[in-house]
XYZ file of C-alpha atoms in Angstrom:
599
model
C 0.170 0.178 -0.314
C 2.974 2.117 0.578
C 4.191 1.603 -2.529
C 1.157 2.993 -4.342
C 1.042 5.538 -2.904
C 4.719 6.717 -2.972
C 4.062 6.469 -6.663
C 0.792 8.831 -6.593
C 2.649 11.537 -4.546
C 5.749 11.225 -7.300
C 3.433 11.160 -10.435
C 1.531 14.258 -8.610
C 5.354 15.877 -8.655
C 5.895 15.153 -12.409
C 2.210 16.180 -13.848
C 2.666 19.856 -11.431
C 5.740 20.699 -11.044
C 8.814 18.639 -13.131
C 8.994 18.284 -17.253
C 9.184 14.351 -18.447
C 12.700 14.829 -19.013
C 13.398 15.543 -15.169
C 11.309 12.755 -14.283
C 13.003 10.589 -16.635
C 15.930 11.386 -14.632
C 15.127 11.022 -11.394
C 13.748 8.168 -12.016
C 17.151 6.931 -13.674
C 18.448 7.906 -10.319
C 16.538 5.398 -8.446
C 17.164 2.412 -11.016
C 20.624 3.279 -10.575
C 20.590 2.780 -6.968
C 18.142 -0.231 -6.632
C 19.748 -2.374 -9.425
C 23.642 -1.492 -7.108
C 22.215 -1.901 -3.791
C 20.058 -5.506 -5.675
C 24.677 -5.816 -7.648
C 26.245 -5.976 -4.020
C 23.925 -7.776 -2.439
C 24.134 -10.779 -4.697
C 28.381 -10.174 -4.492
C 28.467 -9.852 -0.613
C 26.202 -12.872 -0.604
C 28.127 -15.245 -2.501
C 31.307 -14.507 -0.760
C 29.839 -15.146 2.338
C 28.330 -18.516 1.769
C 32.031 -18.950 0.348
C 33.509 -17.883 3.288
C 31.709 -20.239 5.336
C 31.524 -23.634 2.807
C 35.558 -22.915 2.621
C 36.199 -22.923 6.276
C 33.665 -25.359 6.980
C 36.139 -28.700 6.916
C 34.722 -31.702 5.460
C 37.003 -34.151 5.445
C 39.542 -31.349 3.775
C 38.532 -31.520 0.600
C 35.928 -33.631 0.146
C 33.488 -31.008 0.494
C 34.067 -29.624 -3.353
C 32.716 -32.923 -4.054
C 28.930 -32.543 -2.687
C 28.256 -28.525 -2.748
C 28.439 -28.031 -6.071
C 25.539 -30.925 -6.331
C 23.765 -29.306 -4.252
C 23.337 -26.279 -5.307
C 22.653 -27.170 -8.390
C 19.479 -28.979 -7.495
C 18.661 -26.462 -5.394
C 18.355 -24.405 -8.199
C 16.812 -26.845 -9.855
C 14.385 -26.849 -7.510
C 13.845 -23.546 -6.543
C 13.255 -22.499 -10.611
C 10.907 -25.360 -11.344
C 8.458 -25.342 -8.118
C 8.741 -21.780 -7.014
C 9.352 -19.571 -9.546
C 8.030 -22.083 -12.693
C 10.959 -20.787 -14.936
C 11.663 -23.343 -18.122
C 15.541 -22.447 -18.153
C 17.585 -19.607 -15.663
C 20.726 -19.563 -18.473
C 20.992 -16.787 -20.660
C 19.826 -13.314 -19.287
C 20.498 -10.851 -22.227
C 18.437 -13.554 -24.077
C 15.829 -12.722 -22.226
C 16.022 -9.037 -21.892
C 16.265 -8.871 -25.660
C 13.596 -10.851 -26.277
C 11.189 -9.270 -23.579
C 12.173 -5.567 -25.496
C 11.296 -6.942 -29.348
C 8.672 -9.534 -28.297
C 6.945 -8.034 -24.329
C 6.713 -4.332 -25.539
C 9.917 -4.076 -22.447
C 7.675 -5.530 -19.679
C 9.944 -7.651 -17.812
C 8.239 -9.550 -15.289
C 8.088 -8.804 -11.579
C 9.698 -12.485 -9.977
C 12.816 -11.492 -12.586
C 12.965 -9.011 -10.559
C 14.052 -11.656 -7.616
C 14.200 -14.882 -9.240
C 17.769 -14.654 -10.625
C 19.286 -13.242 -8.015
C 18.326 -16.217 -5.845
C 19.104 -19.026 -8.205
C 22.404 -17.339 -9.083
C 23.386 -17.206 -5.365
C 22.574 -21.021 -4.935
C 24.780 -21.715 -8.139
C 27.662 -19.766 -7.743
C 28.220 -19.457 -3.554
C 28.193 -23.449 -3.732
C 30.721 -23.845 -6.404
C 29.188 -23.371 -9.622
C 31.642 -22.603 -11.730
C 30.193 -19.924 -13.554
C 29.526 -15.906 -13.437
C 26.819 -13.404 -11.312
C 26.769 -11.301 -13.986
C 24.450 -12.126 -16.168
C 22.065 -13.375 -13.773
C 22.458 -9.619 -12.336
C 22.132 -8.018 -15.564
C 18.691 -9.868 -15.512
C 17.350 -8.757 -12.202
C 18.993 -4.787 -13.224
C 16.508 -4.239 -16.426
C 14.104 -5.934 -14.220
C 13.810 -3.548 -11.691
C 14.108 -0.888 -14.539
C 11.294 -2.513 -16.639
C 8.983 -2.777 -13.707
C 10.084 0.664 -12.048
C 9.011 2.113 -15.568
C 5.868 0.020 -15.293
C 4.806 1.797 -12.570
C 4.891 4.955 -13.628
C 3.447 4.211 -16.114
C 5.831 5.280 -19.276
C 5.720 4.441 -22.442
C 7.788 1.800 -24.294
C 10.956 3.888 -25.629
C 11.621 5.159 -21.625
C 10.682 1.335 -20.183
C 13.219 0.622 -22.588
C 15.780 3.149 -21.100
C 14.718 1.835 -17.858
C 15.900 -1.926 -18.825
C 19.230 -0.120 -20.051
C 20.138 2.018 -16.971
C 18.553 -1.440 -14.809
C 21.650 -3.412 -16.801
C 24.087 -0.629 -16.356
C 23.864 -0.275 -12.602
C 24.527 -3.483 -12.131
C 27.331 -4.108 -13.831
C 29.093 -0.441 -12.620
C 28.115 -1.484 -9.538
C 29.061 -5.590 -9.413
C 32.942 -4.534 -11.253
C 32.709 -0.670 -9.654
C 33.248 0.814 -12.983
C 30.303 3.007 -13.889
C 32.014 3.762 -17.752
C 31.864 -0.491 -18.714
C 28.503 -0.583 -17.329
C 27.309 2.323 -19.170
C 28.927 1.132 -22.288
C 27.351 -2.609 -22.006
C 23.863 -1.288 -21.775
C 24.289 0.625 -24.885
C 26.784 -2.076 -27.144
C 24.955 -5.038 -25.939
C 21.202 -4.234 -24.345
C 19.768 -1.168 -26.191
C 18.923 -0.797 -29.759
C 20.197 2.901 -30.576
C 20.599 5.494 -27.800
C 20.653 9.113 -28.257
C 22.686 11.137 -27.121
C 19.930 12.876 -24.787
C 19.330 9.342 -23.134
C 23.490 9.240 -22.146
C 22.665 11.480 -19.159
C 20.076 8.916 -17.751
C 22.153 6.077 -18.625
C 25.192 7.664 -16.840
C 23.458 9.233 -14.688
C 22.299 5.292 -13.254
C 25.877 4.234 -13.979
C 27.513 6.622 -11.145
C 24.506 5.924 -8.657
C 24.782 2.143 -8.158
C 29.057 2.869 -9.021
C 28.733 5.159 -5.463
C 26.582 2.538 -3.762
C 28.725 -0.245 -4.244
C 31.638 2.103 -3.439
C 30.330 2.701 -0.660
C 29.020 -0.939 1.072
C 31.634 -3.363 -0.750
C 36.094 -3.454 0.461
C 38.239 -4.511 -2.509
C 38.629 -8.003 -0.857
C 35.398 -8.543 -2.660
C 35.683 -6.923 -6.152
C 37.641 -7.642 -8.627
C 40.929 -4.528 -8.872
C 44.682 -4.298 -9.509
C 46.548 -1.240 -9.601
C 49.756 -1.516 -13.100
C 52.854 -0.329 -12.074
C 54.554 -0.623 -14.767
C 54.426 0.413 -18.237
C 53.401 -0.821 -21.393
C 56.394 -1.916 -23.701
C 55.426 -1.102 -27.557
C 58.282 -3.744 -28.880
C 55.590 -6.533 -26.835
C 52.676 -5.786 -29.768
C 54.272 -8.979 -31.938
C 53.423 -10.985 -28.937
C 49.849 -9.196 -28.295
C 49.015 -9.644 -31.871
C 49.536 -13.483 -31.186
C 47.866 -13.419 -27.893
C 44.482 -12.013 -29.744
C 44.685 -14.824 -32.141
C 44.519 -17.315 -28.721
C 41.587 -15.519 -27.184
C 39.413 -15.616 -30.472
C 40.073 -19.331 -30.440
C 39.574 -19.704 -26.877
C 36.139 -18.030 -27.112
C 35.560 -19.986 -29.813
C 35.941 -23.540 -27.723
C 34.152 -22.127 -24.735
C 30.927 -21.008 -27.046
C 30.719 -23.952 -28.946
C 31.901 -26.188 -25.789
C 28.947 -24.428 -24.357
C 26.417 -24.887 -27.188
C 27.331 -28.124 -27.378
C 27.337 -29.499 -24.476
C 23.651 -27.212 -23.647
C 21.912 -29.762 -26.478
C 23.612 -32.647 -25.741
C 22.348 -32.524 -22.031
C 19.175 -31.627 -22.536
C 18.715 -34.952 -25.346
C 20.214 -37.403 -22.788
C 18.521 -35.545 -20.064
C 14.877 -34.600 -20.165
C 14.336 -34.814 -16.536
C 15.146 -31.340 -15.241
C 16.467 -33.267 -11.531
C 18.142 -36.484 -12.966
C 20.240 -33.268 -15.732
C 21.248 -31.584 -12.099
C 22.445 -34.668 -10.623
C 24.434 -36.138 -13.499
C 25.978 -32.809 -14.291
C 26.721 -31.930 -10.571
C 28.709 -34.972 -10.173
C 30.692 -34.663 -13.013
C 31.355 -31.035 -12.082
C 31.941 -32.039 -8.513
C 34.383 -34.445 -9.486
C 35.414 -31.387 -12.129
C 36.053 -29.175 -9.157
C 37.657 -31.517 -6.995
C 40.689 -32.351 -9.403
C 40.897 -28.559 -10.033
C 40.193 -26.624 -6.344
C 40.666 -23.249 -8.091
C 37.841 -23.387 -11.121
C 35.543 -23.347 -7.843
C 32.845 -20.421 -7.839
C 33.441 -17.415 -10.426
C 37.270 -17.861 -10.257
C 38.210 -14.789 -9.467
C 40.795 -15.750 -6.839
C 42.816 -17.640 -9.416
C 43.418 -14.540 -11.332
C 43.740 -11.849 -8.487
C 46.876 -14.262 -7.528
C 48.605 -14.679 -10.082
C 48.359 -10.929 -11.281
C 49.938 -10.536 -7.405
C 52.294 -13.667 -7.797
C 50.742 -15.447 -5.651
C 51.002 -19.274 -7.856
C 51.475 -21.191 -4.445
C 47.620 -20.053 -3.767
C 46.565 -22.420 -6.899
C 48.057 -25.701 -5.558
C 46.122 -24.934 -2.489
C 43.701 -27.639 -1.557
C 44.823 -29.525 -4.893
C 45.817 -32.618 -3.727
C 46.724 -34.361 -6.872
C 49.600 -32.105 -7.787
C 50.056 -29.767 -4.868
C 53.307 -32.472 -3.927
C 54.606 -32.941 -7.829
C 54.406 -29.748 -8.563
C 57.097 -27.574 -6.156
C 57.859 -23.967 -7.275
C 60.708 -25.138 -8.523
C 59.036 -27.302 -11.522
C 58.273 -24.146 -13.964
C 57.236 -26.336 -16.594
C 54.893 -28.183 -14.726
C 53.225 -25.126 -13.147
C 52.817 -23.699 -16.496
C 50.941 -27.612 -17.781
C 48.687 -27.306 -14.735
C 47.268 -23.684 -15.603
C 46.508 -25.105 -18.504
C 44.835 -28.124 -17.642
C 43.266 -25.612 -15.122
C 41.894 -23.072 -18.485
C 40.094 -26.428 -20.235
C 38.655 -27.558 -17.293
C 37.293 -24.340 -15.630
C 35.921 -24.480 -19.718
C 34.020 -27.606 -19.237
C 33.589 -26.979 -15.495
C 31.716 -23.639 -16.957
C 29.490 -25.635 -19.418
C 28.693 -28.362 -17.273
C 27.461 -25.489 -14.685
C 25.079 -24.150 -16.927
C 23.971 -27.109 -18.731
C 22.938 -29.104 -15.890
C 20.627 -26.000 -14.870
C 22.782 -23.424 -13.335
C 22.267 -19.778 -13.065
C 25.004 -18.188 -14.413
C 26.358 -16.467 -17.071
C 29.492 -16.854 -19.674
C 30.449 -13.058 -18.614
C 32.841 -14.218 -15.374
C 33.817 -17.166 -17.075
C 35.148 -15.666 -20.316
C 37.541 -13.293 -18.131
C 38.789 -16.064 -16.005
C 39.448 -18.282 -19.100
C 40.779 -14.672 -21.059
C 43.536 -14.075 -17.607
C 44.715 -17.861 -17.900
C 45.035 -18.022 -21.678
C 47.104 -14.535 -21.121
C 48.916 -16.149 -18.347
C 50.129 -19.146 -19.392
C 50.842 -17.568 -22.843
C 53.563 -14.811 -21.183
C 54.822 -17.512 -18.974
C 55.438 -19.951 -21.652
C 57.184 -16.621 -23.642
C 59.421 -16.161 -20.706
C 60.508 -19.804 -20.699
C 61.642 -20.347 -23.805
C 63.505 -17.359 -23.792
C 61.760 -15.025 -26.561
C 61.724 -12.106 -23.993
C 60.746 -10.801 -20.365
C 57.240 -10.275 -20.821
C 55.317 -8.689 -17.670
C 52.893 -11.626 -17.270
C 50.575 -9.098 -15.157
C 49.708 -7.282 -18.212
C 48.765 -10.328 -20.329
C 46.537 -11.835 -17.237
C 44.361 -8.317 -18.026
C 44.588 -8.577 -21.194
C 43.320 -11.939 -22.072
C 40.888 -11.694 -20.115
C 39.648 -8.338 -22.092
C 40.046 -10.574 -25.611
C 37.741 -13.305 -24.572
C 34.876 -11.364 -22.431
C 35.453 -9.767 -25.969
C 34.949 -12.704 -28.075
C 32.555 -14.178 -25.674
C 30.542 -11.334 -25.545
C 30.986 -9.923 -28.311
C 31.557 -6.522 -27.050
C 34.465 -5.180 -27.679
C 34.603 -1.996 -25.565
C 32.975 -3.097 -23.142
C 36.111 -5.470 -22.528
C 38.333 -3.262 -23.357
C 36.949 -0.019 -20.854
C 36.401 -3.265 -17.937
C 40.151 -3.623 -17.708
C 40.853 0.070 -18.036
C 38.451 0.953 -15.133
C 39.558 -1.699 -13.204
C 42.816 -1.308 -13.203
C 42.610 1.919 -12.763
C 43.941 4.055 -15.222
C 44.743 3.673 -19.354
C 48.097 2.093 -19.528
C 47.270 -0.685 -21.349
C 44.889 0.952 -23.679
C 46.931 0.365 -26.668
C 47.177 -3.512 -26.270
C 43.616 -3.830 -24.864
C 42.488 -2.173 -28.328
C 44.936 -4.429 -29.678
C 43.670 -7.563 -28.484
C 40.498 -7.377 -28.200
C 39.994 -6.259 -32.239
C 41.820 -9.775 -33.274
C 40.168 -11.765 -30.952
C 35.930 -10.350 -32.217
C 37.885 -10.267 -35.546
C 38.865 -14.147 -35.111
C 34.871 -14.999 -33.962
C 33.670 -13.296 -36.451
C 34.561 -15.119 -38.750
C 33.352 -18.104 -37.248
C 30.364 -16.901 -36.770
C 29.197 -12.835 -37.344
C 26.710 -13.457 -34.178
C 26.843 -13.112 -30.678
C 25.421 -16.645 -29.074
C 22.655 -14.485 -27.453
C 21.442 -13.043 -31.111
C 22.067 -16.403 -33.035
C 19.464 -17.874 -30.436
C 17.189 -14.801 -31.272
C 17.640 -15.085 -34.582
C 16.861 -18.922 -34.722
C 13.392 -18.030 -33.127
C 12.741 -15.009 -35.303
C 12.797 -12.830 -32.417
C 15.376 -10.381 -33.010
C 14.574 -7.607 -33.899
C 17.545 -5.130 -33.655
C 17.713 -2.309 -36.137
C 14.763 -3.330 -38.121
C 12.548 -0.448 -36.908
C 9.992 -1.940 -39.967
C 9.505 -5.519 -38.228
C 9.884 -3.421 -34.511
C 6.381 -1.557 -35.307
C 5.471 -4.010 -37.240
C 6.200 -7.209 -34.470
C 4.569 -4.865 -32.528
C 0.941 -5.492 -33.486
C -1.431 -8.394 -31.991
C -3.289 -10.064 -35.284
C -6.617 -10.778 -32.552
C -6.924 -7.446 -32.832
C -7.022 -6.539 -36.375
C -9.304 -10.008 -37.538
C -12.507 -8.908 -39.511
C -16.042 -10.609 -38.498
C -18.086 -8.934 -40.970
C -17.492 -11.896 -43.087
C -20.837 -14.009 -44.137
C -19.925 -17.340 -44.474
C -21.549 -20.752 -46.345
C -22.402 -23.880 -45.431
C -20.013 -26.584 -47.290
C -22.945 -29.019 -48.000
C -25.638 -25.674 -49.331
C -25.160 -24.958 -52.472
C -25.147 -21.460 -55.062
C -28.415 -20.585 -54.153
C -27.063 -19.897 -50.697
C -24.198 -18.172 -51.579
C -26.434 -15.773 -53.208
C -28.653 -14.807 -50.179
C -24.863 -14.397 -49.056
C -23.901 -11.991 -51.787
C -26.774 -10.128 -51.157
C -26.470 -9.649 -47.607
C -22.729 -8.708 -47.895
C -20.331 -5.564 -48.361
C -17.039 -7.986 -48.794
C -15.859 -9.806 -51.836
C -14.507 -13.122 -49.931
C -17.479 -15.927 -48.523
C -15.497 -18.385 -46.706
C -17.153 -21.556 -45.978
C -17.318 -23.726 -43.149
C -18.622 -26.638 -41.563
C -21.477 -27.948 -39.594
C -18.712 -27.582 -36.491
C -17.455 -23.853 -37.639
C -14.446 -25.467 -39.203
C -12.907 -24.125 -41.954
C -13.061 -25.915 -45.375
C -12.577 -23.188 -47.916
C -13.030 -19.793 -49.511
C -15.191 -18.495 -51.963
C -14.579 -15.458 -53.873
C -16.965 -13.445 -56.376
C -15.083 -13.624 -59.037
C -15.459 -17.156 -58.809
C -19.250 -16.946 -59.579
C -19.703 -14.278 -61.387
C -20.785 -16.450 -64.623
C -23.036 -18.418 -62.809
C -24.319 -16.439 -60.383
C -27.760 -15.329 -61.773
C -28.061 -18.566 -63.499
C -31.833 -20.370 -61.818
C -30.810 -23.220 -62.592
C -27.173 -24.063 -61.339
C -28.202 -22.096 -58.389
C -30.164 -24.923 -57.250
C -27.663 -27.904 -59.113
C -23.919 -26.202 -58.509
C -23.042 -27.012 -54.704
C -20.813 -24.712 -52.356
C -18.728 -28.121 -52.539
C -17.749 -27.933 -56.039
C -16.756 -24.274 -56.545
C -14.953 -23.131 -53.504
C -11.206 -23.290 -53.322
C -8.621 -23.710 -50.807
C -7.132 -20.484 -49.540
C -3.416 -19.371 -50.258
C -2.856 -19.845 -46.982
C -4.216 -19.602 -43.233
C -3.876 -17.570 -40.176
C -3.674 -18.887 -36.612
C -4.776 -16.830 -34.641
C -2.563 -15.187 -31.975
C 0.106 -15.937 -34.989
C 3.272 -13.320 -34.838
C 2.841 -10.728 -37.163
C 5.955 -11.375 -38.777
C 4.978 -14.478 -40.123
C 1.652 -13.607 -41.268
C 3.455 -10.542 -44.126
C 5.805 -13.713 -45.186
C 2.451 -15.207 -45.584
C 0.746 -11.974 -47.635
C 4.150 -11.756 -49.421
C 4.715 -15.018 -50.192
C 1.107 -15.928 -51.888
C 0.908 -12.420 -53.019
C -2.712 -12.097 -50.549
C -4.920 -9.947 -49.942
C -7.399 -11.407 -47.329
C -6.562 -14.875 -45.460
C -8.538 -16.932 -43.077
C -8.090 -16.897 -39.147
C -8.552 -20.052 -37.568
C -8.378 -21.159 -33.915
C -6.215 -24.431 -32.998
C -8.973 -26.422 -33.579
C -9.190 -25.396 -37.035
C -12.426 -23.295 -36.397
C -12.723 -20.453 -38.201
C -12.150 -16.978 -36.653
C -12.455 -14.009 -39.196
C -10.844 -12.835 -41.870
C -7.673 -10.550 -42.071
C -6.852 -8.358 -44.905
C -3.301 -6.667 -45.771
C -5.166 -3.470 -46.362
C -6.096 -3.068 -42.277
C -2.752 -4.119 -41.147
C -1.088 -1.238 -43.092
C -3.168 1.075 -41.911
C -2.828 0.280 -38.235
C 0.719 -0.152 -39.128
C 1.049 3.823 -40.565
C -0.143 4.316 -37.275
C 1.339 2.851 -34.785
C 4.594 3.504 -36.918
C 3.426 7.691 -36.859
C 2.670 6.963 -32.615
C 6.697 5.429 -32.550
C 8.320 8.425 -33.987
C 6.762 10.522 -31.818
C 8.502 8.528 -28.737
C 11.774 8.340 -30.252
C 12.439 11.357 -31.834
C 11.376 12.283 -28.232
C 12.393 12.904 -24.769
């Protein structure tokens, strides 16, 4: 009740004292604060769960064989039973689907469902990142706040962008990255005027993060050595390696998801089987437990021995003096991380590829730099290659080069590595684009016919509801009737098309006036010619509730102007005409143009 009173007060304040522009700025700051709080709360929750579980002695390392399984089963139970969600992965896909197909209305439950499920998945050791689930949480916060204030489609979409910018800004304390991520990945088009709400939201969230979360939780590293231009050839090679690792990760995840769905249709069995494999992998390679950022921090700070802690199978055989064995161990961890992240997501875990991409990139950069140093080809700063590798693989996995570049620049506190960051990200992006020009989330949406980014005409068309365009003033005739019955129908109809139905109301065909014009006044034929003998099958059929994109494809393919509409029982509902669609389309376009140009 208090919530509705607050909304009502703000709406009254807006009407009396605030311009639309200023009101949007206020809402964007509210979205930023709320999304920032959600991000830091999730980060802190997972951090405390990790601390509790890792300090809980369960036969030394044997807890690693149990915790990931528990996390996946709890996640599956919550997602299926409590939130009724068929999937808890691919958050970016879900957001874009709601922007394109659901008028930017994201369900209220998504403000907390992925928050809860990812907390259990990652908190109990699932080897994925928190970024994707919290991005959906932030987008849902923005969408629902905009819905509460009765804002239009464009502003709702902008608030989704504000929410996603806020959570990325807060979780990394990187406001510029949050802004760029929202523009590069989420929003379909941003005018200069809309930069301000996004920036306000991102900065608000970053302030919340810096006030609440300590450095031990956030990922940060200060660079003390300058970038050396003579190392550019090695960065070029790293760019190619980062692109190849991105391809390997994306393809492994895609194939494993299909394999697990095919072999284990039951979600609980999938979680159990995948959880067992995941737990074994983590038991062998403890550094991949959870998000994995601690391993990257250890390598950056020169604490390599931390990666051998709790690694009972390797700790005794890889002393610090055996550099080549340690390099082999890092490479094994690198590929184990790809497998573990893919297993977590394909088994029903809630998380994303953002975090794993950073870890995989960091390990790739370290392994490459260490190899070059051991071979004596050069003396590379391994920390530089770790950070630049993170940017390269993130760019290749998410297809967001600017986000990858500015993220590393911000978490390192400067632009010392800006040149290699741009170089490696560009090469990695080019490499992955050769194999697949589209990001994984874009490919998924395109396969479902849901990707409308950049296609304004299709965005307008797809927001039309076919059910509201059905015309019911077409006179029907019975399939068992005669031409005389059709003549009677013609005399009372203003249309030139006559649907033919049976006694159950099911569509059997159609008759056009042109078909019977020559015989309709022949008295003899009126009583002898059956409707069934003169009707024809419609060039195509439209289904009740069908997407407008599909409907227009049928009109274009058949060069038709009128098509019948039937329901799932094949009963005749009405007719839909191309001319009516175009008329409504023009009105919708005019209205939306005002939204796009406004604000």
